[in-house]
mmCIF file of C-alpha atoms in Angstrom:
data_model
loop_
_atom_site.group_PDB
_atom_site.id
_atom_site.type_symbol
_atom_site.label_atom_id
_atom_site.label_comp_id
_atom_site.label_asym_id
_atom_site.label_seq_id
_atom_site.Cartn_x
_atom_site.Cartn_y
_atom_site.Cartn_z
ATOM 1 C CA GLY A 1 -29.439 106.426 -12.038
ATOM 2 C CA LYS A 2 -25.699 106.204 -12.285
ATOM 3 C CA LYS A 3 -24.424 104.294 -15.281
ATOM 4 C CA SER A 4 -21.906 101.668 -14.297
ATOM 5 C CA ASN A 5 -18.826 101.939 -16.449
ATOM 6 C CA VAL A 6 -17.508 98.482 -17.218
ATOM 7 C CA THR A 7 -14.253 99.019 -19.051
ATOM 8 C CA TRP A 8 -11.417 96.663 -19.872
ATOM 9 C CA ARG A 9 -9.609 98.135 -16.916
ATOM 10 C CA THR A 10 -12.323 97.136 -14.428
ATOM 11 C CA VAL A 11 -12.405 93.613 -15.881
ATOM 12 C CA VAL A 12 -8.622 93.173 -15.800
ATOM 13 C CA ALA A 13 -8.003 95.029 -12.507
ATOM 14 C CA PRO A 14 -8.587 91.998 -10.251
ATOM 15 C CA LEU A 15 -5.881 90.099 -12.181
ATOM 16 C CA THR A 16 -3.296 92.593 -10.918
ATOM 17 C CA PHE A 17 -3.801 90.952 -7.494
ATOM 18 C CA LEU A 18 -1.805 88.016 -8.789
ATOM 19 C CA GLY A 19 1.208 90.316 -9.007
ATOM 20 C CA GLU A 20 1.133 90.618 -5.204
ATOM 21 C CA LYS A 21 3.475 87.945 -3.850
ATOM 22 C CA ASP A 22 1.487 87.026 -0.736
ATOM 23 C CA VAL A 23 -1.809 86.841 -2.651
ATOM 24 C CA PHE A 24 -0.294 84.677 -5.395
ATOM 25 C CA VAL A 25 1.368 82.265 -2.957
ATOM 26 C CA THR A 26 -1.854 81.844 -0.944
ATOM 27 C CA LEU A 27 -4.045 81.375 -4.011
ATOM 28 C CA PHE A 28 -1.670 78.991 -5.738
ATOM 29 C CA PHE A 29 -1.432 76.682 -2.729
ATOM 30 C CA GLY A 30 -5.222 76.687 -2.340
ATOM 31 C CA SER A 31 -5.671 75.962 -6.047
ATOM 32 C CA ILE A 32 -3.378 72.923 -5.907
ATOM 33 C CA VAL A 33 -5.320 71.452 -2.955
ATOM 34 C CA TYR A 34 -8.604 72.161 -4.753
ATOM 35 C CA THR A 35 -7.245 70.476 -7.902
ATOM 36 C CA VAL A 36 -6.186 67.328 -6.027
ATOM 37 C CA TRP A 37 -9.661 67.114 -4.488
ATOM 38 C CA SER A 38 -11.256 67.600 -7.941
ATOM 39 C CA MET A 39 -9.095 64.807 -9.361
ATOM 40 C CA VAL A 40 -10.147 62.439 -6.568
ATOM 41 C CA THR A 41 -13.810 63.309 -7.156
ATOM 42 C CA SER A 42 -13.811 63.198 -10.955
ATOM 43 C CA SER A 43 -12.087 59.795 -11.093
ATOM 44 C CA THR A 44 -14.505 58.214 -8.582
ATOM 45 C CA SER A 45 -17.133 56.918 -11.030
ATOM 46 C CA ASP A 46 -14.696 54.985 -13.219
ATOM 47 C CA LEU A 47 -12.639 53.626 -10.323
ATOM 48 C CA PHE A 48 -15.618 52.485 -8.248
ATOM 49 C CA GLU A 49 -17.311 50.873 -11.255
ATOM 50 C CA GLN A 50 -14.110 48.984 -12.138
ATOM 51 C CA LYS A 51 -12.965 47.986 -8.651
ATOM 52 C CA TYR A 52 -16.320 47.302 -6.985
ATOM 53 C CA GLY A 53 -18.624 46.643 -9.939
ATOM 54 C CA LEU A 54 -21.081 49.355 -8.853
ATOM 55 C CA ASN A 55 -23.794 50.668 -11.150
ATOM 56 C CA SER A 56 -24.237 54.404 -11.684
ATOM 57 C CA MET A 57 -26.949 54.665 -9.005
ATOM 58 C CA GLU A 58 -24.661 53.055 -6.410
ATOM 59 C CA VAL A 59 -21.729 55.235 -7.489
ATOM 60 C CA GLY A 60 -23.972 58.272 -7.013
ATOM 61 C CA LEU A 61 -24.643 57.254 -3.410
ATOM 62 C CA THR A 62 -20.916 56.962 -2.672
ATOM 63 C CA PHE A 63 -20.608 60.712 -3.351
ATOM 64 C CA LEU A 64 -22.518 61.399 -0.122
ATOM 65 C CA GLY A 65 -19.250 60.959 1.815
ATOM 66 C CA ASN A 66 -17.645 63.640 -0.299
ATOM 67 C CA GLY A 67 -20.634 65.968 0.114
ATOM 68 C CA PHE A 68 -20.712 65.573 3.892
ATOM 69 C CA GLY A 69 -16.964 66.235 3.960
ATOM 70 C CA CYS A 70 -17.447 69.566 2.178
ATOM 71 C CA MET A 71 -20.318 70.562 4.467
ATOM 72 C CA THR A 72 -18.500 69.633 7.670
ATOM 73 C CA GLY A 73 -15.319 71.304 6.461
ATOM 74 C CA SER A 74 -16.881 74.681 5.819
ATOM 75 C CA TYR A 75 -19.044 74.519 8.945
ATOM 76 C CA THR A 76 -16.418 73.576 11.546
ATOM 77 C CA ILE A 77 -13.591 75.653 10.092
ATOM 78 C CA GLY A 78 -15.672 78.818 10.549
ATOM 79 C CA TYR A 79 -15.759 78.227 14.305
ATOM 80 C CA LEU A 80 -12.097 77.308 14.357
ATOM 81 C CA MET A 81 -11.113 80.472 12.476
ATOM 82 C CA ASP A 82 -13.135 82.679 14.873
ATOM 83 C CA TYR A 83 -11.499 80.982 17.827
ATOM 84 C CA ASN A 84 -7.990 81.457 16.382
ATOM 85 C CA HIS A 85 -8.664 85.070 15.472
ATOM 86 C CA LYS A 86 -9.757 85.840 19.048
ATOM 87 C CA ARG A 87 -6.766 83.963 20.426
ATOM 88 C CA THR A 88 -4.353 85.940 18.225
ATOM 89 C CA GLU A 89 -6.189 89.171 19.140
ATOM 90 C CA ARG A 90 -5.635 88.463 22.851
ATOM 91 C CA GLU A 91 -1.939 87.751 22.257
ATOM 92 C CA TYR A 92 -1.628 90.984 20.252
ATOM 93 C CA CYS A 93 -3.330 92.988 23.016
ATOM 94 C CA GLN A 94 -0.976 91.526 25.631
ATOM 95 C CA GLN A 95 2.091 92.337 23.526
ATOM 96 C CA HIS A 96 0.945 95.913 22.904
ATOM 97 C CA ASN A 97 -0.471 96.565 26.391
ATOM 98 C CA LEU A 98 -3.977 97.171 25.037
ATOM 99 C CA PRO A 99 -7.198 96.393 26.953
ATOM 100 C CA ILE A 100 -7.737 92.653 26.475
ATOM 101 C CA ASP A 101 -11.181 93.096 24.855
ATOM 102 C CA THR A 102 -9.987 95.490 22.121
ATOM 103 C CA ARG A 103 -11.360 94.410 18.734
ATOM 104 C CA ILE A 104 -8.496 94.136 16.300
ATOM 105 C CA ASN A 105 -8.338 93.481 12.580
ATOM 106 C CA SER A 106 -5.895 94.190 9.770
ATOM 107 C CA LYS A 107 -7.840 97.323 8.758
ATOM 108 C CA THR A 108 -7.664 99.054 12.147
ATOM 109 C CA HIS A 109 -4.218 97.681 13.042
ATOM 110 C CA PRO A 110 -2.198 96.962 9.880
ATOM 111 C CA ASP A 111 0.534 95.317 11.961
ATOM 112 C CA PHE A 112 -1.866 92.672 13.339
ATOM 113 C CA PRO A 113 -0.435 89.299 12.162
ATOM 114 C CA ILE A 114 -3.520 88.200 10.211
ATOM 115 C CA GLU A 115 -1.501 85.580 8.282
ATOM 116 C CA TYR A 116 -0.656 83.819 11.531
ATOM 117 C CA ALA A 117 -4.201 84.223 12.897
ATOM 118 C CA ARG A 118 -5.697 82.612 9.798
ATOM 119 C CA MET A 119 -3.123 79.902 9.185
ATOM 120 C CA ARG A 120 -2.751 78.508 12.712
ATOM 121 C CA ASN A 121 -4.700 75.406 11.662
ATOM 122 C CA THR A 122 -3.527 75.047 8.095
ATOM 123 C CA TRP A 123 -0.618 72.768 9.036
ATOM 124 C CA TRP A 124 -2.470 69.901 10.655
ATOM 125 C CA ILE A 125 -5.330 70.090 8.145
ATOM 126 C CA THR A 126 -2.861 69.920 5.250
ATOM 127 C CA ALA A 127 -1.045 66.989 6.899
ATOM 128 C CA VAL A 128 -4.312 65.029 7.279
ATOM 129 C CA PHE A 129 -5.217 65.888 3.662
ATOM 130 C CA ILE A 130 -1.850 64.655 2.305
ATOM 131 C CA VAL A 131 -1.956 61.374 4.232
ATOM 132 C CA SER A 132 -5.554 60.690 3.127
ATOM 133 C CA VAL A 133 -4.722 61.332 -0.534
ATOM 134 C CA ALA A 134 -1.613 59.106 -0.366
ATOM 135 C CA VAL A 135 -3.551 56.215 1.221
ATOM 136 C CA TYR A 136 -6.628 56.669 -1.008
ATOM 137 C CA GLY A 137 -5.261 54.802 -4.053
ATOM 138 C CA VAL A 138 -4.192 51.808 -1.965
ATOM 139 C CA SER A 139 -7.540 51.815 -0.125
ATOM 140 C CA LEU A 140 -9.280 50.922 -3.411
ATOM 141 C CA ARG A 141 -7.999 47.349 -2.907
ATOM 142 C CA THR A 142 -9.893 47.044 0.387
ATOM 143 C CA HIS A 143 -13.537 47.278 1.426
ATOM 144 C CA LEU A 144 -15.557 50.051 -0.266
ATOM 145 C CA ALA A 145 -16.131 51.769 3.122
ATOM 146 C CA LEU A 146 -12.486 52.839 3.400
ATOM 147 C CA PRO A 147 -12.221 54.888 0.178
ATOM 148 C CA ILE A 148 -15.577 56.542 1.002
ATOM 149 C CA ILE A 149 -14.304 57.521 4.476
ATOM 150 C CA LEU A 150 -11.078 58.812 2.931
ATOM 151 C CA GLN A 151 -13.095 60.840 0.415
ATOM 152 C CA PHE A 152 -14.919 62.406 3.354
ATOM 153 C CA VAL A 153 -11.577 63.359 4.949
ATOM 154 C CA ILE A 154 -10.120 64.639 1.649
ATOM 155 C CA ALA A 155 -13.225 66.761 0.996
ATOM 156 C CA TYR A 156 -13.123 68.033 4.595
ATOM 157 C CA GLY A 157 -9.452 69.003 4.286
ATOM 158 C CA SER A 158 -9.718 70.701 0.909
ATOM 159 C CA THR A 159 -12.835 72.677 1.908
ATOM 160 C CA ALA A 160 -11.221 73.735 5.184
ATOM 161 C CA ILE A 161 -8.030 74.889 3.455
ATOM 162 C CA PHE A 162 -10.029 76.663 0.778
ATOM 163 C CA THR A 163 -12.179 78.453 3.388
ATOM 164 C CA ILE A 164 -9.086 79.616 5.306
ATOM 165 C CA ASN A 165 -7.449 80.761 2.061
ATOM 166 C CA SER A 166 -10.502 82.684 0.874
ATOM 167 C CA ALA A 167 -10.715 84.491 4.217
ATOM 168 C CA LEU A 168 -6.993 85.264 4.165
ATOM 169 C CA VAL A 169 -7.041 86.667 0.629
ATOM 170 C CA ILE A 170 -9.955 88.948 1.560
ATOM 171 C CA ASP A 171 -7.982 90.068 4.656
ATOM 172 C CA LEU A 172 -4.912 90.747 2.544
ATOM 173 C CA TYR A 173 -6.963 93.087 0.365
ATOM 174 C CA PRO A 174 -9.426 94.828 2.685
ATOM 175 C CA GLY A 175 -12.008 96.719 0.662
ATOM 176 C CA ALA A 176 -11.702 94.611 -2.491
ATOM 177 C CA SER A 177 -13.215 91.346 -1.351
ATOM 178 C CA ALA A 178 -15.326 90.770 -4.494
ATOM 179 C CA SER A 179 -12.299 91.087 -6.753
ATOM 180 C CA ALA A 180 -10.213 88.892 -4.453
ATOM 181 C CA THR A 181 -12.890 86.195 -4.525
ATOM 182 C CA ALA A 182 -13.179 86.424 -8.321
ATOM 183 C CA VAL A 183 -9.442 85.925 -8.841
ATOM 184 C CA ASN A 184 -9.488 83.075 -6.325
ATOM 185 C CA ASN A 185 -12.248 81.279 -8.227
ATOM 186 C CA LEU A 186 -10.638 81.913 -11.604
ATOM 187 C CA MET A 187 -7.301 80.485 -10.532
ATOM 188 C CA ARG A 188 -8.600 77.366 -8.808
ATOM 189 C CA CYS A 189 -11.010 76.582 -11.654
ATOM 190 C CA LEU A 190 -8.316 76.912 -14.336
ATOM 191 C CA ILE A 191 -5.830 74.700 -12.492
ATOM 192 C CA GLY A 192 -8.648 72.354 -11.410
ATOM 193 C CA ALA A 193 -9.831 71.916 -15.009
ATOM 194 C CA ALA A 194 -6.316 70.974 -16.109
ATOM 195 C CA GLY A 195 -6.084 68.438 -13.274
ATOM 196 C CA VAL A 196 -9.453 66.856 -14.064
ATOM 197 C CA ALA A 197 -8.468 66.532 -17.736
ATOM 198 C CA ALA A 198 -5.194 64.850 -16.786
ATOM 199 C CA VAL A 199 -6.311 62.443 -14.041
ATOM 200 C CA GLN A 200 -7.599 59.582 -16.197
ATOM 201 C CA PRO A 201 -4.555 59.453 -18.516
ATOM 202 C CA ILE A 202 -2.306 59.462 -15.417
ATOM 203 C CA ILE A 203 -4.269 56.605 -13.803
ATOM 204 C CA ASP A 204 -4.086 54.654 -17.077
ATOM 205 C CA ALA A 205 -0.334 55.217 -17.236
ATOM 206 C CA ILE A 206 0.758 54.547 -13.627
ATOM 207 C CA THR A 207 -2.301 52.937 -11.898
ATOM 208 C CA ALA A 208 -4.611 54.493 -9.299
ATOM 209 C CA GLN A 209 -2.330 53.617 -6.365
ATOM 210 C CA TRP A 210 0.605 55.573 -7.739
ATOM 211 C CA THR A 211 -1.524 58.411 -9.100
ATOM 212 C CA PHE A 212 -2.733 59.407 -5.634
ATOM 213 C CA VAL A 213 0.721 58.937 -4.095
ATOM 214 C CA LEU A 214 1.958 61.317 -6.818
ATOM 215 C CA LEU A 215 -0.791 63.859 -6.002
ATOM 216 C CA ALA A 216 0.086 63.666 -2.299
ATOM 217 C CA GLY A 217 3.724 64.249 -3.295
ATOM 218 C CA ILE A 218 2.805 67.302 -5.365
ATOM 219 C CA THR A 219 0.932 68.728 -2.370
ATOM 220 C CA ILE A 220 3.984 68.115 -0.146
ATOM 221 C CA ALA A 221 6.124 69.912 -2.738
ATOM 222 C CA MET A 222 3.815 72.943 -2.358
ATOM 223 C CA LEU A 223 4.244 73.153 1.431
ATOM 224 C CA PRO A 224 7.127 75.659 1.150
ATOM 225 C CA LEU A 225 4.518 78.119 -0.188
ATOM 226 C CA LEU A 226 2.807 77.992 3.207
ATOM 227 C CA MET A 227 6.129 78.576 4.929
ATOM 228 C CA VAL A 228 6.880 81.519 2.649
ATOM 229 C CA GLU A 229 3.501 83.113 3.423
ATOM 230 C CA MET A 230 3.970 82.545 7.182
ATOM 231 C CA ARG A 231 7.491 83.968 7.103
ATOM 232 C CA TRP A 232 7.277 86.901 4.650
ATOM 233 C CA GLY A 233 3.565 87.494 4.051
ATOM 234 C CA TYR A 234 3.322 89.945 6.945
ATOM 235 C CA GLN A 235 6.164 92.099 5.590
ATOM 236 C CA TRP A 236 4.781 92.063 2.019
ATOM 237 C CA ARG A 237 1.347 93.111 3.250
ATOM 238 C CA LEU A 238 2.766 96.051 5.232
ATOM 239 C CA GLU A 239 4.785 97.163 2.189
ATOM 240 C CA ARG A 240 1.610 97.098 0.087
ATOM 241 C CA HIS A 241 -0.249 99.040 2.783
ATOM 242 C CA GLU A 242 2.442 101.750 2.691
ATOM 243 C CA ARG A 243 2.330 101.813 -1.101
ATOM 244 C CA PHE A 244 -1.440 102.370 -1.073
ATOM 245 C CA GLN A 245 -1.122 105.046 1.616
ATOM 246 C CA LYS A 246 1.399 106.942 -0.538
ATOM 247 C CA LYS A 247 -0.918 106.682 -3.551
ATOM 248 C CA GLU A 248 -3.850 108.019 -1.522
ATOM 249 C CA ASN A 249 -1.774 110.878 -0.143
ATOM 250 C CA LYS A 250 -0.687 111.854 -3.663
ATOM 251 C CA ALA A 251 -4.276 111.721 -4.884
#
């Protein structure tokens, strides 16, 4: 059998992805959304026990909303992404006078606007996510049903955005999907861990209402990253493609 050579280089290689502007921008935005969702989830037990006097069994049941949100998010967004990809494929075929049923992806046609195809839905999903997070803190003053519904929506939004982002990062680096996924997980877990550690001190300092308004604000502040990826991601990806082609030709 062939011995697999795990060297420092193979371990560190995926981290070089973060030097690619489009990959970094996409991953960083996704990590922030993931972190906000983690902060909502990790603060649930304390907040629900304090505000609604629930015991730990009852608190456990409230997490079902969150769980269903994650499931629905990953399930429906798959269909939505397929639909958008086909729609963008058709538009591409019309622009380039190709037969309408030509199968197109960023490997066969590097100039296919995969960023646009993937991110067509990111805007409205992010908007719903931001509004839900902003209202979440205030909703803790009302009936328990409202924060649970909002948790469903927040979980739906963050899972949907994360699914789109994961697909996009794999598209940006065709042929290195395992490494792309590894870097994605590393980045969101590091930033997520920092957020989870910070959420309780922030709530203690500025109350739950303002904490979630602040988190919604941070997400809004990250929106330019989406615009940057939509505007320049295509160009950066083509430059990288050319760079790799040159390397291959030299080799």
